[in-house]
GROMACS .gro file of C-alpha atoms in nm:
model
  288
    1UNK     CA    1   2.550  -0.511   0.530
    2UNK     CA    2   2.357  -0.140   0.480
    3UNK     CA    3   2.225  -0.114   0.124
    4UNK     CA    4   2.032   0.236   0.045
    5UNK     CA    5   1.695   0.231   0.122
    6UNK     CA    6   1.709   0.010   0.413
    7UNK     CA    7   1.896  -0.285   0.554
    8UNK     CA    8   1.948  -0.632   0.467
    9UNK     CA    9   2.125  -0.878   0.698
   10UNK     CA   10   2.319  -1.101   0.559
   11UNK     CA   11   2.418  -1.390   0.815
   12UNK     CA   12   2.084  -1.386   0.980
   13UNK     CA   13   1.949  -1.800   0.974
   14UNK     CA   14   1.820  -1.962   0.720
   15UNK     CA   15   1.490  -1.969   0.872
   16UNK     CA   16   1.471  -1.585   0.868
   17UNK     CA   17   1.580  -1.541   0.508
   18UNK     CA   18   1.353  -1.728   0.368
   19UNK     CA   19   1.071  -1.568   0.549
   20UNK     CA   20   0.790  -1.345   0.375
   21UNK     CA   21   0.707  -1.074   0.333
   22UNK     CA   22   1.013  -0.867   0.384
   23UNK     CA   23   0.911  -0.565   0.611
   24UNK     CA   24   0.947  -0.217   0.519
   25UNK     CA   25   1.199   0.006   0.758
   26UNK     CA   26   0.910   0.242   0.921
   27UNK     CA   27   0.713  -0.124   0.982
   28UNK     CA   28   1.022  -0.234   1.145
   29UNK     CA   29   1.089   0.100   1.341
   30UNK     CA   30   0.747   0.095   1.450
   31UNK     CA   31   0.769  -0.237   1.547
   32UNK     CA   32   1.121  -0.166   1.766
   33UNK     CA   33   0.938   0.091   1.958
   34UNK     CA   34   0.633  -0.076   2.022
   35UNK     CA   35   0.907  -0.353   2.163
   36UNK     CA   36   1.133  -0.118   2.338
   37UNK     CA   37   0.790   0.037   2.556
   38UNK     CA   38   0.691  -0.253   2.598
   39UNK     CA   39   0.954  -0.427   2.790
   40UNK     CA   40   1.034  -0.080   2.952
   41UNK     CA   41   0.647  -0.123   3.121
   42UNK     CA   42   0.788  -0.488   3.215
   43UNK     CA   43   0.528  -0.651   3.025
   44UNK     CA   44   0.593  -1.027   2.774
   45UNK     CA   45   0.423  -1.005   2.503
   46UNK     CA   46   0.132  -1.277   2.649
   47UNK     CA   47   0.073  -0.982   2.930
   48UNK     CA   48   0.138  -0.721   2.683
   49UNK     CA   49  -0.146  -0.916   2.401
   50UNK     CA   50  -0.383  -0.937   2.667
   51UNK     CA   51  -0.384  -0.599   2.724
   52UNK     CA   52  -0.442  -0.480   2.387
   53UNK     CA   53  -0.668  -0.752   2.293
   54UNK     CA   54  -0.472  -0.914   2.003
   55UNK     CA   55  -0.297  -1.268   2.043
   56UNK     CA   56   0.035  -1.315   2.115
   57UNK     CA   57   0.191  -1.388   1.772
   58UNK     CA   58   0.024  -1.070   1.669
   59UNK     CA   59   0.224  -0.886   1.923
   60UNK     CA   60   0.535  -1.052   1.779
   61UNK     CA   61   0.423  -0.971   1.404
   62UNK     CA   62   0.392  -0.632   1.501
   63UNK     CA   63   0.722  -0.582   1.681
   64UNK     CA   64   0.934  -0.773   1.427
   65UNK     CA   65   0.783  -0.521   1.128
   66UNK     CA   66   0.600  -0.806   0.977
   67UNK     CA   67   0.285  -0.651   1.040
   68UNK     CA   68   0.101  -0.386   0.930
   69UNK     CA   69  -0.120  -0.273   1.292
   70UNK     CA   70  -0.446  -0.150   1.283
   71UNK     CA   71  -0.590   0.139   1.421
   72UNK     CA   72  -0.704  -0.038   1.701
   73UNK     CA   73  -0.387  -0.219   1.834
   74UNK     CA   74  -0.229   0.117   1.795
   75UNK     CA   75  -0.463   0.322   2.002
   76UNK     CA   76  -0.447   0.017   2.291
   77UNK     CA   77  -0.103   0.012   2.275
   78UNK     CA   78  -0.088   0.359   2.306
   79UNK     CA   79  -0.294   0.314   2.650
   80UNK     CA   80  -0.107   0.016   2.772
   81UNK     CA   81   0.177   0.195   2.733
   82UNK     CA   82   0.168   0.537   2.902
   83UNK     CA   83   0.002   0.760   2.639
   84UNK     CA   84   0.277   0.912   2.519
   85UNK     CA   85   0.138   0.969   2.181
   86UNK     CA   86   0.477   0.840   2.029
   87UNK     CA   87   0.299   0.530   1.889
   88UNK     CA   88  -0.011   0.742   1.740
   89UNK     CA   89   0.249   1.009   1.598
   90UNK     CA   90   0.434   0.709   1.399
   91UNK     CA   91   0.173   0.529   1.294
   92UNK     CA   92   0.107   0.785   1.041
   93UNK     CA   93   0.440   0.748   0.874
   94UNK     CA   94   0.335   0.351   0.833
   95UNK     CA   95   0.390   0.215   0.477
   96UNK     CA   96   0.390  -0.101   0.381
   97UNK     CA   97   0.705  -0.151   0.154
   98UNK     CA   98   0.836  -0.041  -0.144
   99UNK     CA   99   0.640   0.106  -0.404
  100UNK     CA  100   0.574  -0.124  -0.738
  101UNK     CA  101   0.759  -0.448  -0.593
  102UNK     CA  102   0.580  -0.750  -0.429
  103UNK     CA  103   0.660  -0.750  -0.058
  104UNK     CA  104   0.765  -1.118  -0.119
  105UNK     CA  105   1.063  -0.966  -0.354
  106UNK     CA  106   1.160  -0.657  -0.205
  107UNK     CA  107   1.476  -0.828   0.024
  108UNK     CA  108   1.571  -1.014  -0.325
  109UNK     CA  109   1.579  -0.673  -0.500
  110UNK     CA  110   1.810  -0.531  -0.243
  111UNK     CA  111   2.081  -0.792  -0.261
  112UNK     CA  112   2.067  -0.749  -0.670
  113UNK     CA  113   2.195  -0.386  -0.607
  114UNK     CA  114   2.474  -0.462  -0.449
  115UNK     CA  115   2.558  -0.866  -0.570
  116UNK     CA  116   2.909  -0.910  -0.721
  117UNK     CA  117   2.731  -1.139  -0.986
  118UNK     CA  118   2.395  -1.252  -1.119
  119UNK     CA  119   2.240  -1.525  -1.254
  120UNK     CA  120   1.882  -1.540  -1.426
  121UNK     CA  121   1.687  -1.852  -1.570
  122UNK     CA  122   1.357  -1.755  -1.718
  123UNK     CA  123   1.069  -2.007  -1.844
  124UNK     CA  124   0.781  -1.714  -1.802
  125UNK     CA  125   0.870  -1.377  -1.917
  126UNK     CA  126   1.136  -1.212  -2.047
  127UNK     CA  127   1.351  -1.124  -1.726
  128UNK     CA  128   1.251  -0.783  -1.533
  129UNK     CA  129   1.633  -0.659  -1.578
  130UNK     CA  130   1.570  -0.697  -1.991
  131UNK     CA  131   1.189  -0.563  -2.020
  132UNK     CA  132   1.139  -0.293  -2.256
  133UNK     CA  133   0.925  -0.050  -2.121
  134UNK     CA  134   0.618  -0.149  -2.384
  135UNK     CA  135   0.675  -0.521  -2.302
  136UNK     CA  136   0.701  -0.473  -1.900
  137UNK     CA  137   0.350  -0.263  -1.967
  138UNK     CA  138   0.240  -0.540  -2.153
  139UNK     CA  139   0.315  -0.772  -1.825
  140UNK     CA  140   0.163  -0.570  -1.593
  141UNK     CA  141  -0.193  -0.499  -1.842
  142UNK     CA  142  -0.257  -0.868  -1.772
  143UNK     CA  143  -0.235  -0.836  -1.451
  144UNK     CA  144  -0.529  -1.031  -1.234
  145UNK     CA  145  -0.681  -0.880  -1.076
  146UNK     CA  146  -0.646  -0.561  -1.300
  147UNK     CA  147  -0.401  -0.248  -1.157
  148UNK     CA  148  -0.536   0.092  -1.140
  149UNK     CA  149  -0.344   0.324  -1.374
  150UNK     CA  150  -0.107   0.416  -1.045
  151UNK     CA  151   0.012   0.084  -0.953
  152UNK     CA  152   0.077   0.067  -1.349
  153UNK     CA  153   0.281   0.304  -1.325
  154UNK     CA  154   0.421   0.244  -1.021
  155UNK     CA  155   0.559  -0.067  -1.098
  156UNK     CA  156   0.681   0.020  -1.442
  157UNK     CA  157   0.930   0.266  -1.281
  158UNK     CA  158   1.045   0.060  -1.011
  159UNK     CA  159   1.107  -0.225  -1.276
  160UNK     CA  160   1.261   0.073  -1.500
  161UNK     CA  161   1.437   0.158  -1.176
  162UNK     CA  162   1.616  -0.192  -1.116
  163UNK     CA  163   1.700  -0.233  -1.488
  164UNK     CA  164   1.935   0.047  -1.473
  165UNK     CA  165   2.224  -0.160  -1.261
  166UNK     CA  166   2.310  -0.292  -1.625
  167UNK     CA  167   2.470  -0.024  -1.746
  168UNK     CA  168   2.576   0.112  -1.426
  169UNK     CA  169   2.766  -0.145  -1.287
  170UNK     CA  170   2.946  -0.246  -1.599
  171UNK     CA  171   3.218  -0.492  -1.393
  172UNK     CA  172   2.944  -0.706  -1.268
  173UNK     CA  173   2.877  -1.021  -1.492
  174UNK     CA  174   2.525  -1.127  -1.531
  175UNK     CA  175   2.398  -1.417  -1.701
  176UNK     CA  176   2.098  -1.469  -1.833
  177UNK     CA  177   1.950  -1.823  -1.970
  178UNK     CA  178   1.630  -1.784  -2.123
  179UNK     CA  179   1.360  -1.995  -2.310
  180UNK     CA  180   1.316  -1.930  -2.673
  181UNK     CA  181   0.948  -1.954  -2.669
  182UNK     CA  182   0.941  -1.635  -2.438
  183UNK     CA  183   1.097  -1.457  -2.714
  184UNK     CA  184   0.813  -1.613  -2.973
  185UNK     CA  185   0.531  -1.503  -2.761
  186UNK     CA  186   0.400  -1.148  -2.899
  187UNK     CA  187   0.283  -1.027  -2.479
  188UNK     CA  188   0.136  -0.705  -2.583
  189UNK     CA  189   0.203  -0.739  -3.016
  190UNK     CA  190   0.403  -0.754  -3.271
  191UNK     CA  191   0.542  -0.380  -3.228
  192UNK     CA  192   0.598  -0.499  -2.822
  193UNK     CA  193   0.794  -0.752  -2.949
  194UNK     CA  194   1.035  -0.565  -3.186
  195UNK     CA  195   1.085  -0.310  -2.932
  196UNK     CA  196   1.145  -0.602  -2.617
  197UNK     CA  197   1.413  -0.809  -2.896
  198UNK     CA  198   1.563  -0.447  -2.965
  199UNK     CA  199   1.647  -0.403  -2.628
  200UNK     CA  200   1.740  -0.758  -2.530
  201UNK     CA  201   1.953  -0.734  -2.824
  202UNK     CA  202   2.107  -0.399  -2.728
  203UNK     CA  203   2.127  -0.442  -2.327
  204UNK     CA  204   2.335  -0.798  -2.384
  205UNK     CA  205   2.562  -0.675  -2.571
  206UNK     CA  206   2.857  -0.542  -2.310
  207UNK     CA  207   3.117  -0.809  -2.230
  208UNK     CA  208   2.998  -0.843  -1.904
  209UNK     CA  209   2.618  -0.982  -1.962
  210UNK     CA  210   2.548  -1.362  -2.119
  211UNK     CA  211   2.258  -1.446  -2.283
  212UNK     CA  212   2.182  -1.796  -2.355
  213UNK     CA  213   1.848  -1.909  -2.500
  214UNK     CA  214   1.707  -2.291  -2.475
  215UNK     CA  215   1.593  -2.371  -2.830
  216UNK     CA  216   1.272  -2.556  -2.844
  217UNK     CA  217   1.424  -2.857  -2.969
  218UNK     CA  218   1.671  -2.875  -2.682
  219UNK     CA  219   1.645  -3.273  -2.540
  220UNK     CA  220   1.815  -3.205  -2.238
  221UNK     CA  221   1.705  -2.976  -1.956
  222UNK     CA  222   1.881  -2.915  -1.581
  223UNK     CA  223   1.610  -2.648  -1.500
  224UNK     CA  224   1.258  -2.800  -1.544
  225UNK     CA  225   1.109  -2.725  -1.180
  226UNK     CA  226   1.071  -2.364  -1.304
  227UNK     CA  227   1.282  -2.022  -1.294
  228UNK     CA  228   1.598  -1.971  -1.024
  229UNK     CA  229   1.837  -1.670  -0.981
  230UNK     CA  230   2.150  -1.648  -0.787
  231UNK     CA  231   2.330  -1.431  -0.686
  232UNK     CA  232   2.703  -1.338  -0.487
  233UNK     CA  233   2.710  -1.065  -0.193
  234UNK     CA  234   3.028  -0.881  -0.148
  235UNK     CA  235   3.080  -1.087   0.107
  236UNK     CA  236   3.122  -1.423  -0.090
  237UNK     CA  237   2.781  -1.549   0.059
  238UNK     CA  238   2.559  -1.700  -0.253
  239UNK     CA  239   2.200  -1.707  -0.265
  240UNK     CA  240   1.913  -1.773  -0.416
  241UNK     CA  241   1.537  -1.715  -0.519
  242UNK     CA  242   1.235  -1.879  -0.699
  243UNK     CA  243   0.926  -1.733  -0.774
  244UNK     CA  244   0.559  -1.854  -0.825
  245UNK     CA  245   0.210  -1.753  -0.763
  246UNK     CA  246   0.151  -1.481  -0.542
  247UNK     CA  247   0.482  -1.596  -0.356
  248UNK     CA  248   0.863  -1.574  -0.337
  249UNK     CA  249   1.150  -1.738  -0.155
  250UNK     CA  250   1.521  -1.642  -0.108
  251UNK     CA  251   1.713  -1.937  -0.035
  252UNK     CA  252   1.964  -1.913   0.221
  253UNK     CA  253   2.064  -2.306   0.271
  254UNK     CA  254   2.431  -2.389   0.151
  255UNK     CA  255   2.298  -2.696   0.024
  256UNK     CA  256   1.993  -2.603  -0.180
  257UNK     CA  257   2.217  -2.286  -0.355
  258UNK     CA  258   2.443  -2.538  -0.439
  259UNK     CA  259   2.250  -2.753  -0.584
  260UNK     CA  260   2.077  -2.487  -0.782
  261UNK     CA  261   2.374  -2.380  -0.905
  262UNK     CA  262   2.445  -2.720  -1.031
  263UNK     CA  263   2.154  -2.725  -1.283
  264UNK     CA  264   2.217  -2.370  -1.382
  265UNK     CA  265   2.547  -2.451  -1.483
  266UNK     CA  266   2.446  -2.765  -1.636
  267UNK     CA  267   2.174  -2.594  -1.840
  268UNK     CA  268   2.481  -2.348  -1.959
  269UNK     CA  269   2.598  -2.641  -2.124
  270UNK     CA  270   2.279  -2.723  -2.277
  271UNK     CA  271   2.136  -2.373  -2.412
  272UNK     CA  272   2.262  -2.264  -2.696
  273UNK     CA  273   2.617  -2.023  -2.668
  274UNK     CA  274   2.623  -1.638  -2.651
  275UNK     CA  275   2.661  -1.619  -3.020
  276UNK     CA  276   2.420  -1.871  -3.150
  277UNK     CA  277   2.151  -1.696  -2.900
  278UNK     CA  278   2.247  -1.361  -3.036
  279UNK     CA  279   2.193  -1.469  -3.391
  280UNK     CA  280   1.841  -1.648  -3.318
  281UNK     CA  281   1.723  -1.333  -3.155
  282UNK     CA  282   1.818  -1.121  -3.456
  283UNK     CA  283   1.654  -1.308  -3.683
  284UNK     CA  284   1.314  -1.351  -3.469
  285UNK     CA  285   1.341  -0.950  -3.508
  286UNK     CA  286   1.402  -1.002  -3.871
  287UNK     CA  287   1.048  -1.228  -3.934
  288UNK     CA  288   0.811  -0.943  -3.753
   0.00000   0.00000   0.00000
C-alpha cells in the first residue's frame, strides 16, 4: 500500500512491524544502493563490514534504512565500492525522518491517513488529533529535555498537520475514550484549558467522531495497562499501537489486536455515553 510521503507495507511479518524506529525513504534509498553495489562487487555483508571497518549488523542497519551512516562508513564504502561518488553525492540528501514526529511513531502516523476507522484511549493527554494549538504548545513546553524554539514549532505543525484528517475525511468514524481527569488538569492554564475544551467540544461534534470520557468514579476499567489505538487499513487488516517513554510499538499480531480490541470495547461500555461526556465537558468549560 503507497501512502504520500513514503511507503508503508502492510503484510510485511509481525516481527518487522513492530520494529523501531521506522526509517525515513532517503535512509532507505541510501540504504538500497549501498546494498545493490554491494552485492554487484560480490561482497556479504561480513566481507563487505570488514572492509569498511564497521560490524556486520551495522552493514545490515545501514542497508535496511535503519541507520543513519556516518561520515566515515560512507567515505569507506565509497572506496570499497568503486568510487563512484554516488554514495558521497546521496549522503547529503540524508534525513532522518519526518520533521516534528518521533521516529518510533512516524509508520503509526502513516496508516492514520489512510485507516478506514480509528480508535483512541487516552490516560495522559488529551489525544494529538483533539489538541488545541495552546494546549499541544503547552505539551511540548514541558518537554525534557527542553526543545529549541524550532523543534517547537516543528512539532506543533506536524501535530496541527495530522489533526486536519477530522474534518477532511468526514466518512471515517473515530472514537475517542478519554479520562476525565485529563480534561481537569489545567497543562499550560486556565485560558489553555478553555481553549483545548472549546475545541474538543467543537471537533466531536460531526456524526462521525465519539467521545466517551471515564468519570473518576468509574469502578470498572478494561484499559488499565495504559493508552491503545487501533486502527482498520483499507485493506481490512487491524492494528494497533501503545506508547510509553521514549518508545512506541505498532502491533501487528492477530491475537494481541484482538485482544486489545476486547478491552476497548469493553471500556465503551463502561465510560460514560456520547451525550453524558458531551455534557460533563461543557460544564468543566462552564466552572473556568
Amino acid at each position: 500500500m503507497t501512502i504520500a510521503g513514503g511507503e508503508v507495507d502492510v503484510e510485511g511479518a509481525a516481527g518487522d512491524w513492530e520494529r523501531e524506529p521506522d526509517p525515513s525513504d532517503s535512509l532507505r534509498t541510501f540504504g538500497a544502493v549501498v546494498q545493490a553495489l554491494r552485492e554487484h562487487a560480490g561482497l556479504s555483508r561480513v566481507d563487505f563490514g570488514t572492509r569498511v571497518r564497521f560490524s556486520k549488523h551495522t552493514v545490515e542497519s545501514v542497508e535496511l534504512g535503519r541507520r543513519m551512516p556516518d561520515e566515515d562508513f560512507v567515505e569507506r564504502a565509497e572506496e570499497a565500492l568503486g568510487n563512484t561518488g554516488a554514495l558521497r553525492k546521496a549522503a547529503r540528501h540524508l534525513t532522518r525522518g519526518e520533521p516534528g514526529l518521533a521516529a518510533w511513531f512516524r509508520r503509526w502516523a502513516r496508516l492514520e491517513r489512510v485507516a478506514v476507522s480509528l480508535c483512541t484511549y487516552e490516560c495522559r493527554l488529551v489525544p494529538g488529533l483533539l489538541q488545541s494549538e495552546g494546549y499541544a504548545r503547552a505539551v511540548f513546553d514541558n518537554s525534557i529535555p527542553l526543545l529549541t524554539d524550532e523543534q517547537v514549532e516543528a512539532q506543533l505543525t506536524a501535530r496541527l498537520d495530522r489533526q486536519k484528517m477530522l474534518r477532511q475525511r468526514p466518512t471515517v468514524p473515530f472514537s475517542f475514550i478519554v479520562e476525565e481527569a485529563v480534561f481537569r488538569r489545567r497543562l499550560g492554564g486556565a485560558e489553555v484549558q478553555r481553549g483545548m475544551l472549546d475545541l474538543v467540544l467543537e471537533l466531536s461534534a460531526p456524526r462521525n467522531v465519539t467521545l466517551q470520557v471515564v468519570p473518576l468514579g468509574a469502578e470498572f476499567h478494561a484499559c488499565l495497562d495504559g493508552p491503545v489505538r487501533l486502527l482498520e487499513t483499507p485493506e481490512g487488516r487491524r492494528l494497533g499501537y501503545s506508547e510509553g517513554q521514549q518508545n512506541g510499538r505498532l502491533i501487528a499480531s492477530a491475537q494481541e489486536v484482538s485482544l486489545l480490541h476486547q478491552r476497548y470495547d469493553t471500556l465503551r461500555s463502561q465510560a460514560l455515553n456520547p451525550k453524558e461526556s458531551r455534557g460533563l465537558l461543557e460544564r468543566l468549560r462552564g466552572e473556568l
